[in-house]
PDB file of C-alpha atoms in Angstrom:
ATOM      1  CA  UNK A   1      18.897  -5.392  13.352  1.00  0.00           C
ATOM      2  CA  UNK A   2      15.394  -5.193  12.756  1.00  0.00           C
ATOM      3  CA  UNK A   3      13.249  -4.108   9.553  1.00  0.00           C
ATOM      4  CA  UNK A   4      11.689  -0.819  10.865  1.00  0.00           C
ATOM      5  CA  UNK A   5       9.383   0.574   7.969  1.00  0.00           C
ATOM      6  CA  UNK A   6       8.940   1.041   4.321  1.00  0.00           C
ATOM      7  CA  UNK A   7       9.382   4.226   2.698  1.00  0.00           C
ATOM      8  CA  UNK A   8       6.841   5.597  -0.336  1.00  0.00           C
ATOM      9  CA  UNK A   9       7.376   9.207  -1.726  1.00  0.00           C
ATOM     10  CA  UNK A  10       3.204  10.002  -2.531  1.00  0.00           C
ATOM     11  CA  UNK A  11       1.562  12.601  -4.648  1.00  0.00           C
ATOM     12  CA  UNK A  12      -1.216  13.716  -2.624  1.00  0.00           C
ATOM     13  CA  UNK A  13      -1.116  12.838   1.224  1.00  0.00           C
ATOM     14  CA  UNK A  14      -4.548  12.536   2.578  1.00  0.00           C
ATOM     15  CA  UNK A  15      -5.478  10.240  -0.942  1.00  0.00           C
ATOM     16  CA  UNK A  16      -2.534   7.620   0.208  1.00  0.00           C
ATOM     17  CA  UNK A  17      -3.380   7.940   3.988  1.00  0.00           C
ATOM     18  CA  UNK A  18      -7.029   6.845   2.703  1.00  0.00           C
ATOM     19  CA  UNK A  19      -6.222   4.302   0.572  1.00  0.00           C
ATOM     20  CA  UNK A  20      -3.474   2.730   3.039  1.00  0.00           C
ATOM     21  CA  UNK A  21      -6.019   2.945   6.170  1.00  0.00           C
ATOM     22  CA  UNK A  22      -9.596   2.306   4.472  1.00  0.00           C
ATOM     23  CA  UNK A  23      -8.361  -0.373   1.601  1.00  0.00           C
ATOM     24  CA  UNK A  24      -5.154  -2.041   3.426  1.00  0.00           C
ATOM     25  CA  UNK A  25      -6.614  -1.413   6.967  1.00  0.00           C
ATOM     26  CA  UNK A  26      -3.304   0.202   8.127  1.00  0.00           C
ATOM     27  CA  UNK A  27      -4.176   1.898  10.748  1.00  0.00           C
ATOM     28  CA  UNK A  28      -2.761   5.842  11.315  1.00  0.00           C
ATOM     29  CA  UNK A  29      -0.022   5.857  13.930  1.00  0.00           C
ATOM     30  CA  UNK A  30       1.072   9.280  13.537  1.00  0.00           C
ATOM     31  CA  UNK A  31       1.282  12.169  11.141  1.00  0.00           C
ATOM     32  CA  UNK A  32       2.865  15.394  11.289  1.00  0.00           C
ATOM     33  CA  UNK A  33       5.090  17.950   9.470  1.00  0.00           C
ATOM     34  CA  UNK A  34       8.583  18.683   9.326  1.00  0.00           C
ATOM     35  CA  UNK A  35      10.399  22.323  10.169  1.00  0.00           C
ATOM     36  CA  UNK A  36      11.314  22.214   6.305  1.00  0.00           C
ATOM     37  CA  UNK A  37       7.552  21.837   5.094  1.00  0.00           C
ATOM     38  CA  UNK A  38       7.741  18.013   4.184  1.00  0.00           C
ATOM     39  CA  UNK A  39       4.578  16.264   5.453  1.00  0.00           C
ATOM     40  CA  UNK A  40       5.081  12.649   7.264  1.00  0.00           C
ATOM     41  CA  UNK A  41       3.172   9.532   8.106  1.00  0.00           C
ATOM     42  CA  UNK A  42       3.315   6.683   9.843  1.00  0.00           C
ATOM     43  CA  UNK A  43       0.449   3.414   9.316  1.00  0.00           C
ATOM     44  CA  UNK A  44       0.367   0.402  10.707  1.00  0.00           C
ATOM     45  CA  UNK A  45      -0.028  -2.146  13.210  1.00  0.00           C
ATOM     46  CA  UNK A  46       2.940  -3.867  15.011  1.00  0.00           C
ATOM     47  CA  UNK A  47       6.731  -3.663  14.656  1.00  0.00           C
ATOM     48  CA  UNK A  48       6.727  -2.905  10.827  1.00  0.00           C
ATOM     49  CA  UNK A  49       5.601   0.219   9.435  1.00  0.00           C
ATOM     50  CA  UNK A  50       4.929   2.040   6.109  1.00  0.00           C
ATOM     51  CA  UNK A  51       5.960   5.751   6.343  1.00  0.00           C
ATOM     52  CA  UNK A  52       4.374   7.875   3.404  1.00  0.00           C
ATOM     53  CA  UNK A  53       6.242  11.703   2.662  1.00  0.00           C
ATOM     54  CA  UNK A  54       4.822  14.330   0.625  1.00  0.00           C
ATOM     55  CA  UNK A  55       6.932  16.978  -0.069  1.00  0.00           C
ATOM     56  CA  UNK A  56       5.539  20.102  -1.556  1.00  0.00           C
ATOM     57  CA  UNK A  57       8.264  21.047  -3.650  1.00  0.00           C
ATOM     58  CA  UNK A  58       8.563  17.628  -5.867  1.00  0.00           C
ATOM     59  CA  UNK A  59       6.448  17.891  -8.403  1.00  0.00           C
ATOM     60  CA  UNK A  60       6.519  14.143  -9.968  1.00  0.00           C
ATOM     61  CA  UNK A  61       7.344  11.337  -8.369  1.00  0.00           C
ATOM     62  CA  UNK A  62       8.632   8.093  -9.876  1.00  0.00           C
ATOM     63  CA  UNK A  63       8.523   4.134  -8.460  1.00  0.00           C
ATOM     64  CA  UNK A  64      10.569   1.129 -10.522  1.00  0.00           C
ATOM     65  CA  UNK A  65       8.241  -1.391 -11.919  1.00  0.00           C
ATOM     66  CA  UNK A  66      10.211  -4.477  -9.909  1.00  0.00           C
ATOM     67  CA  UNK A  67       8.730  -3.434  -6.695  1.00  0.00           C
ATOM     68  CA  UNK A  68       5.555  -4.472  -4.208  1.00  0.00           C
ATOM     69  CA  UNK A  69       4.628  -4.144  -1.307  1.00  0.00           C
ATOM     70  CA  UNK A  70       3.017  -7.544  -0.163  1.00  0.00           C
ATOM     71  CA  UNK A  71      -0.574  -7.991   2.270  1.00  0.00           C
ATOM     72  CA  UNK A  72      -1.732 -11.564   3.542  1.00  0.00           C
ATOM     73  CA  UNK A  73      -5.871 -11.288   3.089  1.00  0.00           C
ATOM     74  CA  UNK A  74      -7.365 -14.278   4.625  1.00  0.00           C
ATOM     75  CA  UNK A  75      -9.453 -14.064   1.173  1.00  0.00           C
ATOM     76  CA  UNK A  76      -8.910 -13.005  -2.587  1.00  0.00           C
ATOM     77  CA  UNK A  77     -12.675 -13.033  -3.450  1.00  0.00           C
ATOM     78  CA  UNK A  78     -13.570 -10.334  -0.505  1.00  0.00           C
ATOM     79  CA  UNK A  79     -10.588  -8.207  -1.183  1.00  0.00           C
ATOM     80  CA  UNK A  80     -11.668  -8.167  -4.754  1.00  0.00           C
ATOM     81  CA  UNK A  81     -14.955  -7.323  -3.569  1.00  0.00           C
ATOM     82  CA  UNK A  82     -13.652  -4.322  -1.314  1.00  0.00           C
ATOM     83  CA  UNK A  83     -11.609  -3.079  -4.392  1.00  0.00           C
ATOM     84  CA  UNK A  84     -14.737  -3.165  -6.884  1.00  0.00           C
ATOM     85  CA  UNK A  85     -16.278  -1.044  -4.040  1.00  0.00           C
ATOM     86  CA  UNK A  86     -13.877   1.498  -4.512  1.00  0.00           C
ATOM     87  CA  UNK A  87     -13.465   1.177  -8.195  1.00  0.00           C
ATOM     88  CA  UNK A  88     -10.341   0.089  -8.026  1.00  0.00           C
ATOM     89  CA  UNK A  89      -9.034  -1.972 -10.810  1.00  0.00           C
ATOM     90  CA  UNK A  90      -6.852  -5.386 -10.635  1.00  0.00           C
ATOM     91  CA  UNK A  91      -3.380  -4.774 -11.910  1.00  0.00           C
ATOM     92  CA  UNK A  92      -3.019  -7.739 -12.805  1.00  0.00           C
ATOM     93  CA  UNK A  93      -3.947 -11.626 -11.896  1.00  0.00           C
ATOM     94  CA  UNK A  94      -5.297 -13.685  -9.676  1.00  0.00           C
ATOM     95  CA  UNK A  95      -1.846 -15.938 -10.113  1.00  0.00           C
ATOM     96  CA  UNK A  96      -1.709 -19.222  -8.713  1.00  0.00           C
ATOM     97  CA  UNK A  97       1.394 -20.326  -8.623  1.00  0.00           C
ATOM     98  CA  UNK A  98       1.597 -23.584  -6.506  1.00  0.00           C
ATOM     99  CA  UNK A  99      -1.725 -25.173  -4.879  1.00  0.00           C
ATOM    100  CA  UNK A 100      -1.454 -23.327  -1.962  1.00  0.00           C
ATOM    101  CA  UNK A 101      -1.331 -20.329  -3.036  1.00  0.00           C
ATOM    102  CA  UNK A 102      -2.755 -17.382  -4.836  1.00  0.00           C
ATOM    103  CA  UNK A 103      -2.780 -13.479  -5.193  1.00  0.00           C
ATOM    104  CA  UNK A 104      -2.936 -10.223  -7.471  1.00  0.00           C
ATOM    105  CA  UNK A 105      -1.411  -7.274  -8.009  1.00  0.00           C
ATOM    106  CA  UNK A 106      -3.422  -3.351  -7.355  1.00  0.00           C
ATOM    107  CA  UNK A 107      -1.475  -0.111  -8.082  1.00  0.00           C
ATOM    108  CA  UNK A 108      -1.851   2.320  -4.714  1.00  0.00           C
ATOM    109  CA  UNK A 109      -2.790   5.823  -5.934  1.00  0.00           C
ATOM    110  CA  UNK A 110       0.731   6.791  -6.588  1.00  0.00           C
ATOM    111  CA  UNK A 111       1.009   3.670  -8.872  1.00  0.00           C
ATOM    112  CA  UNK A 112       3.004   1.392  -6.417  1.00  0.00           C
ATOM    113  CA  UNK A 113       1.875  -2.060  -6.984  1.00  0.00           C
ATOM    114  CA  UNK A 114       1.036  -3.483  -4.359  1.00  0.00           C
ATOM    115  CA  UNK A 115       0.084  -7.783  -3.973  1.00  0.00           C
ATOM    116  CA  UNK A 116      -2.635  -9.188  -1.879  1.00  0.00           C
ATOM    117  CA  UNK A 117      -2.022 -12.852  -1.319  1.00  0.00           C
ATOM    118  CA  UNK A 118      -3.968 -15.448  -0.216  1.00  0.00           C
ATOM    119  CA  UNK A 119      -2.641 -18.900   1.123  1.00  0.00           C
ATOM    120  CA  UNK A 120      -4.919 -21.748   0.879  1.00  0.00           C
ATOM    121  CA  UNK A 121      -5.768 -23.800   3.407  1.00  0.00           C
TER     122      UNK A 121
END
């Protein structure tokens, strides 16, 4: 068995395709619509993938508060830089909780947090 993708139910499609390619650097490996309407895509690089649906008919959608999605940055400080570039806030952190480690938490535009860790080296 292998872990194929993770699935995130978005509000507006082209804002998350933006924000997943331009601020997680995810890049777009396919998008496309379904015979029923519902608008699919597909980001990233390698074996895992993050798979974003819009579907025109849902007009809210809704994420738990107990789930990330998790990014190894090779540094906090320039990923915090990149976000204040965009004007996007921290969520919350920088946590450091063992010497060799630190990260924070950013909500994507569809308010899934999502962690950007750094180990340190």
């Amino acid at each position: 068995m292998k872990y194929c993708w993770t699935t995130i139910n978005v509000k507006n499609m082209d804002t998350s395709v933006d924000f997943y390619s331009t601020i997680i650097g995810l890049p777009l490996v396919r998008r496309f619509k379904s015979p029923t309407g519902l608008e699919i895509a597909f980001l990233g690089s390698g074996d895992t993938q993050v798979e974003l649906l819009f579907d025109p008919q849902v007009t809210s959608v809704d994420f738990g508060s107990d789930i990330s999605l998790g990014f190894e940055v090779d540094s906090l400080d320039t990923i915090t830089k990149t976000l204040s570039e965009y004007a996007i806030p921290v969520h919350s952190g920088p946590f450091k909780p063992n010497p060799t480690i630190q990260f924070i938490y950013i909500l994507d535009p569809n308010g899934v947090k999502i962690q950007f860790v750094e180990h340190i080296r």
